[in-house]
């Protein structure tokens, strides 16, 4: 795939990732995940012992806006990390864990429908290097 086609595919995938994020933050269960966990005010002394790489949807939004991702897969990894961190730290029966599970399932559905399908369709284009397509 030529550099231009690759760039266009990645840019299109990142635009779709931003669209998925917009839908996620509008979900009724998104509010705990919009900003970094305030460890001090919540008294979560062990948080950084369990969660090695904190992430929130606001940070993902900023990274997308600042074009810090060079591929949609990296945005996907960060979004999934938000929910995986929550599920790793909180007891399964906790409300925020239920919210994380709901949003994670919604996210995975949106990602497949919007980003993965686009990236797969783009991969089916004719390969400039090998002329297969």
Tab-separated table of N, CA and C in Angstrom:
chain	number	residue	atom	x	y	z
A	1	UNK	N	0.857	-1.159	0.000
A	1	UNK	CA	0.000	0.000	0.000
A	1	UNK	C	0.904	1.223	0.000
A	2	UNK	N	0.615	2.190	-0.852
A	2	UNK	CA	1.445	3.379	-0.926
A	2	UNK	C	1.322	4.181	0.362
A	3	UNK	N	2.301	5.055	0.576
A	3	UNK	CA	2.293	5.884	1.768
A	3	UNK	C	1.044	6.735	1.880
A	4	UNK	N	0.592	7.272	0.757
A	4	UNK	CA	-0.599	8.127	0.761
A	4	UNK	C	-1.839	7.321	1.124
A	5	UNK	N	-1.985	6.147	0.537
A	5	UNK	CA	-3.148	5.318	0.854
A	5	UNK	C	-3.122	4.878	2.317
A	6	UNK	N	-1.937	4.536	2.801
A	6	UNK	CA	-1.815	4.132	4.198
A	6	UNK	C	-2.200	5.296	5.106
A	7	UNK	N	-1.668	6.476	4.814
A	7	UNK	CA	-1.969	7.661	5.611
A	7	UNK	C	-3.463	7.947	5.597
A	8	UNK	N	-4.091	7.867	4.436
A	8	UNK	CA	-5.536	8.116	4.325
A	8	UNK	C	-6.334	7.092	5.131
A	9	UNK	N	-5.908	5.849	5.084
A	9	UNK	CA	-6.594	4.789	5.825
A	9	UNK	C	-6.472	5.028	7.324
A	10	UNK	N	-5.274	5.356	7.770
A	10	UNK	CA	-5.055	5.607	9.197
A	10	UNK	C	-5.833	6.837	9.642
A	11	UNK	N	-5.785	7.903	8.859
A	11	UNK	CA	-6.515	9.121	9.207
A	11	UNK	C	-8.016	8.838	9.289
A	12	UNK	N	-8.542	8.087	8.332
A	12	UNK	CA	-9.956	7.710	8.356
A	12	UNK	C	-10.294	6.878	9.583
A	13	UNK	N	-9.403	5.979	9.948
A	13	UNK	CA	-9.613	5.156	11.136
A	13	UNK	C	-9.589	5.991	12.408
A	14	UNK	N	-8.695	6.975	12.469
A	14	UNK	CA	-8.627	7.848	13.643
A	14	UNK	C	-9.864	8.735	13.749
A	15	UNK	N	-10.375	9.202	12.619
A	15	UNK	CA	-11.620	9.981	12.636
A	15	UNK	C	-12.778	9.133	13.143
A	16	UNK	N	-12.804	7.885	12.746
A	16	UNK	CA	-13.845	6.977	13.228
A	16	UNK	C	-13.663	6.664	14.718
A	17	UNK	N	-12.409	6.569	15.152
A	17	UNK	CA	-12.141	6.358	16.582
A	17	UNK	C	-12.666	7.542	17.395
A	18	UNK	N	-12.470	8.749	16.891
A	18	UNK	CA	-12.986	9.943	17.576
A	18	UNK	C	-14.510	9.909	17.625
A	19	UNK	N	-15.128	9.412	16.587
A	19	UNK	CA	-16.586	9.289	16.562
A	19	UNK	C	-17.062	8.269	17.601
A	20	UNK	N	-16.369	7.165	17.719
A	20	UNK	CA	-16.690	6.162	18.737
A	20	UNK	C	-16.564	6.790	20.129
A	21	UNK	N	-15.502	7.544	20.340
A	21	UNK	CA	-15.301	8.184	21.637
A	21	UNK	C	-16.433	9.162	21.950
A	22	UNK	N	-16.863	9.941	20.950
A	22	UNK	CA	-17.986	10.868	21.163
A	22	UNK	C	-19.238	10.125	21.624
A	23	UNK	N	-19.499	8.990	21.026
A	23	UNK	CA	-20.664	8.193	21.421
A	23	UNK	C	-20.496	7.641	22.838
A	24	UNK	N	-19.294	7.200	23.154
A	24	UNK	CA	-19.033	6.659	24.490
A	24	UNK	C	-19.257	7.698	25.581
A	25	UNK	N	-18.740	8.902	25.388
A	25	UNK	CA	-18.832	9.907	26.451
A	25	UNK	C	-20.267	10.399	26.648
A	26	UNK	N	-21.121	10.165	25.685
A	26	UNK	CA	-22.534	10.545	25.816
A	26	UNK	C	-23.355	9.480	26.557
A	27	UNK	N	-22.797	8.310	26.733
A	27	UNK	CA	-23.505	7.222	27.401
A	27	UNK	C	-23.757	7.596	28.864
A	28	UNK	N	-24.885	7.206	29.389
A	28	UNK	CA	-25.263	7.574	30.768
A	28	UNK	C	-24.293	7.045	31.822
A	29	UNK	N	-23.563	5.986	31.511
A	29	UNK	CA	-22.624	5.408	32.469
A	29	UNK	C	-21.190	5.911	32.295
A	30	UNK	N	-20.975	6.889	31.440
A	30	UNK	CA	-19.608	7.332	31.131
A	30	UNK	C	-18.993	8.264	32.172
A	31	UNK	N	-19.815	8.907	32.970
A	31	UNK	CA	-19.312	9.986	33.832
A	31	UNK	C	-18.123	9.619	34.728
A	32	UNK	N	-18.012	8.403	35.276
A	32	UNK	CA	-16.840	8.140	36.127
A	32	UNK	C	-15.533	8.027	35.345
A	33	UNK	N	-15.633	7.927	34.031
A	33	UNK	CA	-14.464	7.633	33.207
A	33	UNK	C	-13.998	8.826	32.376
A	34	UNK	N	-14.619	9.984	32.581
A	34	UNK	CA	-14.328	11.155	31.757
A	34	UNK	C	-13.057	11.888	32.177
A	35	UNK	N	-12.663	11.743	33.446
A	35	UNK	CA	-11.477	12.419	33.979
A	35	UNK	C	-10.622	11.396	34.717
A	36	UNK	N	-9.349	11.744	34.941
A	36	UNK	CA	-8.503	10.825	35.716
A	36	UNK	C	-9.086	10.560	37.105
A	37	UNK	N	-8.847	9.376	37.614
A	37	UNK	CA	-9.281	9.022	38.963
A	37	UNK	C	-8.566	9.957	39.942
A	38	UNK	N	-9.330	10.608	40.798
A	38	UNK	CA	-8.763	11.499	41.805
A	38	UNK	C	-8.406	10.660	43.035
A	39	UNK	N	-7.236	10.087	42.971
A	39	UNK	CA	-6.772	9.133	43.977
A	39	UNK	C	-6.768	9.757	45.374
A	40	UNK	N	-6.303	10.985	45.478
A	40	UNK	CA	-6.177	11.637	46.789
A	40	UNK	C	-7.537	11.877	47.428
A	41	UNK	N	-8.460	12.492	46.685
A	41	UNK	CA	-9.755	12.834	47.293
A	41	UNK	C	-10.595	11.590	47.578
A	42	UNK	N	-10.353	10.514	46.836
A	42	UNK	CA	-11.101	9.282	47.061
A	42	UNK	C	-10.409	8.369	48.084
A	43	UNK	N	-9.212	8.737	48.495
A	43	UNK	CA	-8.480	7.944	49.483
A	43	UNK	C	-8.072	6.574	48.972
A	44	UNK	N	-7.696	6.507	47.727
A	44	UNK	CA	-7.332	5.222	47.112
A	44	UNK	C	-5.814	5.034	47.160
A	45	UNK	N	-5.313	4.801	48.350
A	45	UNK	CA	-3.870	4.715	48.568
A	45	UNK	C	-3.186	3.611	47.764
A	46	UNK	N	-3.898	2.551	47.460
A	46	UNK	CA	-3.307	1.419	46.745
A	46	UNK	C	-3.563	1.464	45.238
A	47	UNK	N	-4.209	2.533	44.752
A	47	UNK	CA	-4.616	2.589	43.338
A	47	UNK	C	-3.434	2.375	42.392
A	48	UNK	N	-2.342	3.111	42.618
A	48	UNK	CA	-1.204	3.015	41.690
A	48	UNK	C	-0.404	1.729	41.866
A	49	UNK	N	-0.666	1.016	42.932
A	49	UNK	CA	-0.061	-0.303	43.100
A	49	UNK	C	-0.750	-1.306	42.180
A	50	UNK	N	-2.040	-1.141	42.012
A	50	UNK	CA	-2.835	-2.060	41.188
A	50	UNK	C	-2.920	-1.579	39.745
A	51	UNK	N	-3.140	-0.295	39.560
A	51	UNK	CA	-3.284	0.293	38.216
A	51	UNK	C	-1.957	0.950	37.845
A	52	UNK	N	-1.216	0.286	36.982
A	52	UNK	CA	0.124	0.752	36.611
A	52	UNK	C	0.093	1.841	35.545
A	53	UNK	N	-0.948	1.857	34.731
A	53	UNK	CA	-1.049	2.836	33.641
A	53	UNK	C	-2.453	3.449	33.642
A	54	UNK	N	-2.680	4.454	34.484
A	54	UNK	CA	-4.006	5.076	34.542
A	54	UNK	C	-4.394	5.680	33.186
A	55	UNK	N	-5.690	5.632	32.900
A	55	UNK	CA	-6.197	6.193	31.645
A	55	UNK	C	-7.646	6.587	31.862
A	56	UNK	N	-8.077	7.619	31.158
A	56	UNK	CA	-9.458	8.070	31.206
A	56	UNK	C	-9.862	8.545	29.812
A	57	UNK	N	-11.156	8.681	29.595
A	57	UNK	CA	-11.657	9.050	28.272
A	57	UNK	C	-11.299	10.481	27.900
A	58	UNK	N	-11.164	11.362	28.885
A	58	UNK	CA	-10.742	12.729	28.602
A	58	UNK	C	-9.329	12.784	28.044
A	59	UNK	N	-8.455	11.959	28.589
A	59	UNK	CA	-7.084	11.889	28.079
A	59	UNK	C	-7.066	11.345	26.660
A	60	UNK	N	-7.876	10.338	26.383
A	60	UNK	CA	-7.962	9.797	25.017
A	60	UNK	C	-8.442	10.883	24.067
A	61	UNK	N	-9.457	11.633	24.483
A	61	UNK	CA	-9.978	12.723	23.648
A	61	UNK	C	-8.882	13.739	23.337
A	62	UNK	N	-8.135	14.134	24.355
A	62	UNK	CA	-7.039	15.095	24.160
A	62	UNK	C	-5.984	14.536	23.216
A	63	UNK	N	-5.641	13.277	23.384
A	63	UNK	CA	-4.633	12.664	22.508
A	63	UNK	C	-5.121	12.598	21.064
A	64	UNK	N	-6.397	12.309	20.881
A	64	UNK	CA	-6.946	12.310	19.519
A	64	UNK	C	-6.922	13.721	18.935
A	65	UNK	N	-7.338	14.705	19.720
A	65	UNK	CA	-7.362	16.091	19.242
A	65	UNK	C	-5.962	16.599	18.911
A	66	UNK	N	-4.977	16.181	19.683
A	66	UNK	CA	-3.590	16.614	19.475
A	66	UNK	C	-2.834	15.724	18.490
A	67	UNK	N	-3.535	14.801	17.887
A	67	UNK	CA	-2.965	13.886	16.893
A	67	UNK	C	-1.761	13.118	17.443
A	68	UNK	N	-1.899	12.648	18.678
A	68	UNK	CA	-0.823	11.897	19.318
A	68	UNK	C	-0.840	10.416	18.962
A	69	UNK	N	-1.925	9.944	18.386
A	69	UNK	CA	-2.000	8.543	17.964
A	69	UNK	C	-1.591	8.447	16.504
A	70	UNK	N	-0.743	7.464	16.197
A	70	UNK	CA	-0.351	7.275	14.810
A	70	UNK	C	-1.119	6.131	14.144
A	71	UNK	N	-2.021	5.516	14.914
A	71	UNK	CA	-2.847	4.436	14.364
A	71	UNK	C	-4.057	4.260	15.280
A	72	UNK	N	-5.225	3.929	14.711
A	72	UNK	CA	-6.420	3.734	15.532
A	72	UNK	C	-6.262	2.655	16.600
A	73	UNK	N	-5.432	1.667	16.361
A	73	UNK	CA	-5.229	0.602	17.346
A	73	UNK	C	-4.723	1.145	18.678
A	74	UNK	N	-3.945	2.220	18.629
A	74	UNK	CA	-3.414	2.796	19.865
A	74	UNK	C	-4.515	3.490	20.652
A	75	UNK	N	-5.434	4.138	19.967
A	75	UNK	CA	-6.594	4.729	20.641
A	75	UNK	C	-7.465	3.622	21.232
A	76	UNK	N	-7.636	2.552	20.474
A	76	UNK	CA	-8.426	1.411	20.959
A	76	UNK	C	-7.822	0.851	22.241
A	77	UNK	N	-6.520	0.708	22.265
A	77	UNK	CA	-5.830	0.184	23.446
A	77	UNK	C	-6.058	1.083	24.659
A	78	UNK	N	-5.968	2.393	24.457
A	78	UNK	CA	-6.174	3.320	25.574
A	78	UNK	C	-7.617	3.308	26.068
A	79	UNK	N	-8.573	3.253	25.162
A	79	UNK	CA	-9.980	3.221	25.583
A	79	UNK	C	-10.259	1.939	26.368
A	80	UNK	N	-9.788	0.830	25.868
A	80	UNK	CA	-9.982	-0.440	26.577
A	80	UNK	C	-9.306	-0.398	27.950
A	81	UNK	N	-8.158	0.275	28.039
A	81	UNK	CA	-7.425	0.384	29.297
A	81	UNK	C	-8.258	1.082	30.374
A	82	UNK	N	-9.051	2.064	29.979
A	82	UNK	CA	-9.925	2.766	30.935
A	82	UNK	C	-10.792	1.755	31.679
A	83	UNK	N	-11.445	0.899	30.920
A	83	UNK	CA	-12.386	-0.061	31.511
A	83	UNK	C	-11.660	-1.219	32.195
A	84	UNK	N	-10.566	-1.665	31.613
A	84	UNK	CA	-9.799	-2.755	32.228
A	84	UNK	C	-9.209	-2.326	33.569
A	85	UNK	N	-8.740	-1.084	33.662
A	85	UNK	CA	-8.229	-0.568	34.936
A	85	UNK	C	-9.327	-0.581	35.998
A	86	UNK	N	-10.493	-0.103	35.612
A	86	UNK	CA	-11.619	-0.056	36.554
A	86	UNK	C	-11.966	-1.458	37.043
A	87	UNK	N	-12.023	-2.392	36.127
A	87	UNK	CA	-12.394	-3.764	36.488
A	87	UNK	C	-11.304	-4.441	37.316
A	88	UNK	N	-10.058	-4.056	37.106
A	88	UNK	CA	-8.964	-4.631	37.886
A	88	UNK	C	-8.956	-4.085	39.310
A	89	UNK	N	-9.336	-2.828	39.483
A	89	UNK	CA	-9.252	-2.203	40.801
A	89	UNK	C	-10.487	-2.435	41.664
A	90	UNK	N	-11.647	-2.351	41.080
A	90	UNK	CA	-12.890	-2.372	41.857
A	90	UNK	C	-13.478	-3.779	41.959
A	91	UNK	N	-14.152	-4.055	43.077
A	91	UNK	CA	-14.833	-5.348	43.215
A	91	UNK	C	-15.882	-5.518	42.117
A	92	UNK	N	-16.076	-6.733	41.697
A	92	UNK	CA	-17.000	-7.052	40.605
A	92	UNK	C	-18.417	-6.544	40.870
A	93	UNK	N	-18.843	-6.568	42.135
A	93	UNK	CA	-20.217	-6.189	42.468
A	93	UNK	C	-20.406	-4.668	42.618
A	94	UNK	N	-19.344	-3.904	42.535
A	94	UNK	CA	-19.408	-2.451	42.685
A	94	UNK	C	-20.112	-1.819	41.473
A	95	UNK	N	-20.866	-0.753	41.713
A	95	UNK	CA	-21.584	-0.062	40.629
A	95	UNK	C	-20.659	0.378	39.502
A	96	UNK	N	-19.490	0.903	39.858
A	96	UNK	CA	-18.589	1.387	38.818
A	96	UNK	C	-18.062	0.230	37.960
A	97	UNK	N	-17.959	-0.955	38.531
A	97	UNK	CA	-17.563	-2.130	37.736
A	97	UNK	C	-18.659	-2.510	36.751
A	98	UNK	N	-19.901	-2.434	37.219
A	98	UNK	CA	-21.028	-2.698	36.322
A	98	UNK	C	-21.043	-1.690	35.172
A	99	UNK	N	-20.785	-0.440	35.499
A	99	UNK	CA	-20.757	0.613	34.488
A	99	UNK	C	-19.623	0.367	33.493
A	100	UNK	N	-18.472	-0.046	33.999
A	100	UNK	CA	-17.326	-0.324	33.130
A	100	UNK	C	-17.624	-1.485	32.187
A	101	UNK	N	-18.268	-2.523	32.707
A	101	UNK	CA	-18.618	-3.670	31.862
A	101	UNK	C	-19.586	-3.247	30.756
A	102	UNK	N	-20.576	-2.457	31.123
A	102	UNK	CA	-21.568	-1.980	30.149
A	102	UNK	C	-20.892	-1.154	29.064
A	103	UNK	N	-20.057	-0.217	29.486
A	103	UNK	CA	-19.382	0.643	28.514
A	103	UNK	C	-18.368	-0.124	27.674
A	104	UNK	N	-17.692	-1.074	28.278
A	104	UNK	CA	-16.713	-1.870	27.526
A	104	UNK	C	-17.411	-2.647	26.412
A	105	UNK	N	-18.549	-3.246	26.731
A	105	UNK	CA	-19.309	-3.978	25.705
A	105	UNK	C	-19.802	-3.035	24.608
A	106	UNK	N	-20.305	-1.879	25.007
A	106	UNK	CA	-20.767	-0.867	24.042
A	106	UNK	C	-19.606	-0.403	23.166
A	107	UNK	N	-18.467	-0.131	23.789
A	107	UNK	CA	-17.272	0.279	23.059
A	107	UNK	C	-16.850	-0.775	22.038
A	108	UNK	N	-16.792	-2.018	22.461
A	108	UNK	CA	-16.365	-3.093	21.553
A	108	UNK	C	-17.314	-3.209	20.371
A	109	UNK	N	-18.606	-3.062	20.615
A	109	UNK	CA	-19.597	-3.106	19.538
A	109	UNK	C	-19.388	-1.941	18.569
A	110	UNK	N	-19.262	-0.734	19.101
A	110	UNK	CA	-19.052	0.446	18.258
A	110	UNK	C	-17.769	0.330	17.448
A	111	UNK	N	-16.723	-0.158	18.093
A	111	UNK	CA	-15.417	-0.252	17.425
A	111	UNK	C	-15.494	-1.197	16.229
A	112	UNK	N	-16.117	-2.341	16.432
A	112	UNK	CA	-16.240	-3.319	15.338
A	112	UNK	C	-17.064	-2.736	14.200
A	113	UNK	N	-18.177	-2.106	14.549
A	113	UNK	CA	-19.078	-1.570	13.523
A	113	UNK	C	-18.464	-0.405	12.753
A	114	UNK	N	-17.699	0.429	13.444
A	114	UNK	CA	-17.260	1.680	12.850
A	114	UNK	C	-15.804	1.643	12.397
A	115	UNK	N	-14.897	1.302	13.291
A	115	UNK	CA	-13.474	1.406	12.987
A	115	UNK	C	-12.948	0.136	12.329
A	116	UNK	N	-13.187	-1.006	12.946
A	116	UNK	CA	-12.657	-2.260	12.388
A	116	UNK	C	-13.177	-2.518	10.983
A	117	UNK	N	-14.465	-2.284	10.786
A	117	UNK	CA	-15.034	-2.527	9.454
A	117	UNK	C	-14.404	-1.593	8.424
A	118	UNK	N	-14.165	-0.335	8.799
A	118	UNK	CA	-13.510	0.607	7.883
A	118	UNK	C	-12.089	0.160	7.560
A	119	UNK	N	-11.340	-0.210	8.593
A	119	UNK	CA	-9.951	-0.609	8.377
A	119	UNK	C	-9.873	-1.881	7.528
A	120	UNK	N	-10.800	-2.810	7.743
A	120	UNK	CA	-10.816	-4.032	6.933
A	120	UNK	C	-11.161	-3.721	5.490
A	121	UNK	N	-12.145	-2.848	5.282
A	121	UNK	CA	-12.504	-2.457	3.914
A	121	UNK	C	-11.327	-1.780	3.224
A	122	UNK	N	-10.612	-0.942	3.948
A	122	UNK	CA	-9.458	-0.250	3.377
A	122	UNK	C	-8.353	-1.234	3.028
A	123	UNK	N	-8.211	-2.290	3.808
A	123	UNK	CA	-7.187	-3.296	3.534
A	123	UNK	C	-7.492	-4.105	2.287
A	124	UNK	N	-8.742	-4.104	1.863
A	124	UNK	CA	-9.120	-4.855	0.665
A	124	UNK	C	-8.802	-4.110	-0.630
A	125	UNK	N	-8.333	-2.855	-0.524
A	125	UNK	CA	-7.941	-2.111	-1.701
A	125	UNK	C	-6.754	-2.801	-2.367
A	126	UNK	N	-6.520	-2.447	-3.600
A	126	UNK	CA	-5.412	-3.018	-4.346
A	126	UNK	C	-4.109	-2.606	-3.700
A	127	UNK	N	-3.237	-3.569	-3.497
A	127	UNK	CA	-1.924	-3.305	-2.941
A	127	UNK	C	-1.029	-2.769	-4.056
A	128	UNK	N	-0.490	-1.565	-3.880
A	128	UNK	CA	0.357	-0.950	-4.891
A	128	UNK	C	1.667	-1.696	-5.069
A	129	UNK	N	2.145	-2.336	-4.004
A	129	UNK	CA	3.437	-2.992	-4.089
A	129	UNK	C	3.368	-4.345	-4.782
A	130	UNK	N	2.291	-5.087	-4.498
A	130	UNK	CA	2.228	-6.444	-5.034
A	130	UNK	C	1.142	-6.591	-6.096
A	131	UNK	N	0.348	-5.557	-6.299
A	131	UNK	CA	-0.719	-5.562	-7.302
A	131	UNK	C	-1.769	-6.640	-7.043
A	132	UNK	N	-1.962	-6.937	-5.762
A	132	UNK	CA	-2.980	-7.918	-5.384
A	132	UNK	C	-4.094	-7.156	-4.700
A	133	UNK	N	-5.319	-7.497	-5.012
A	133	UNK	CA	-6.398	-6.789	-4.326
A	133	UNK	C	-7.743	-7.338	-4.684
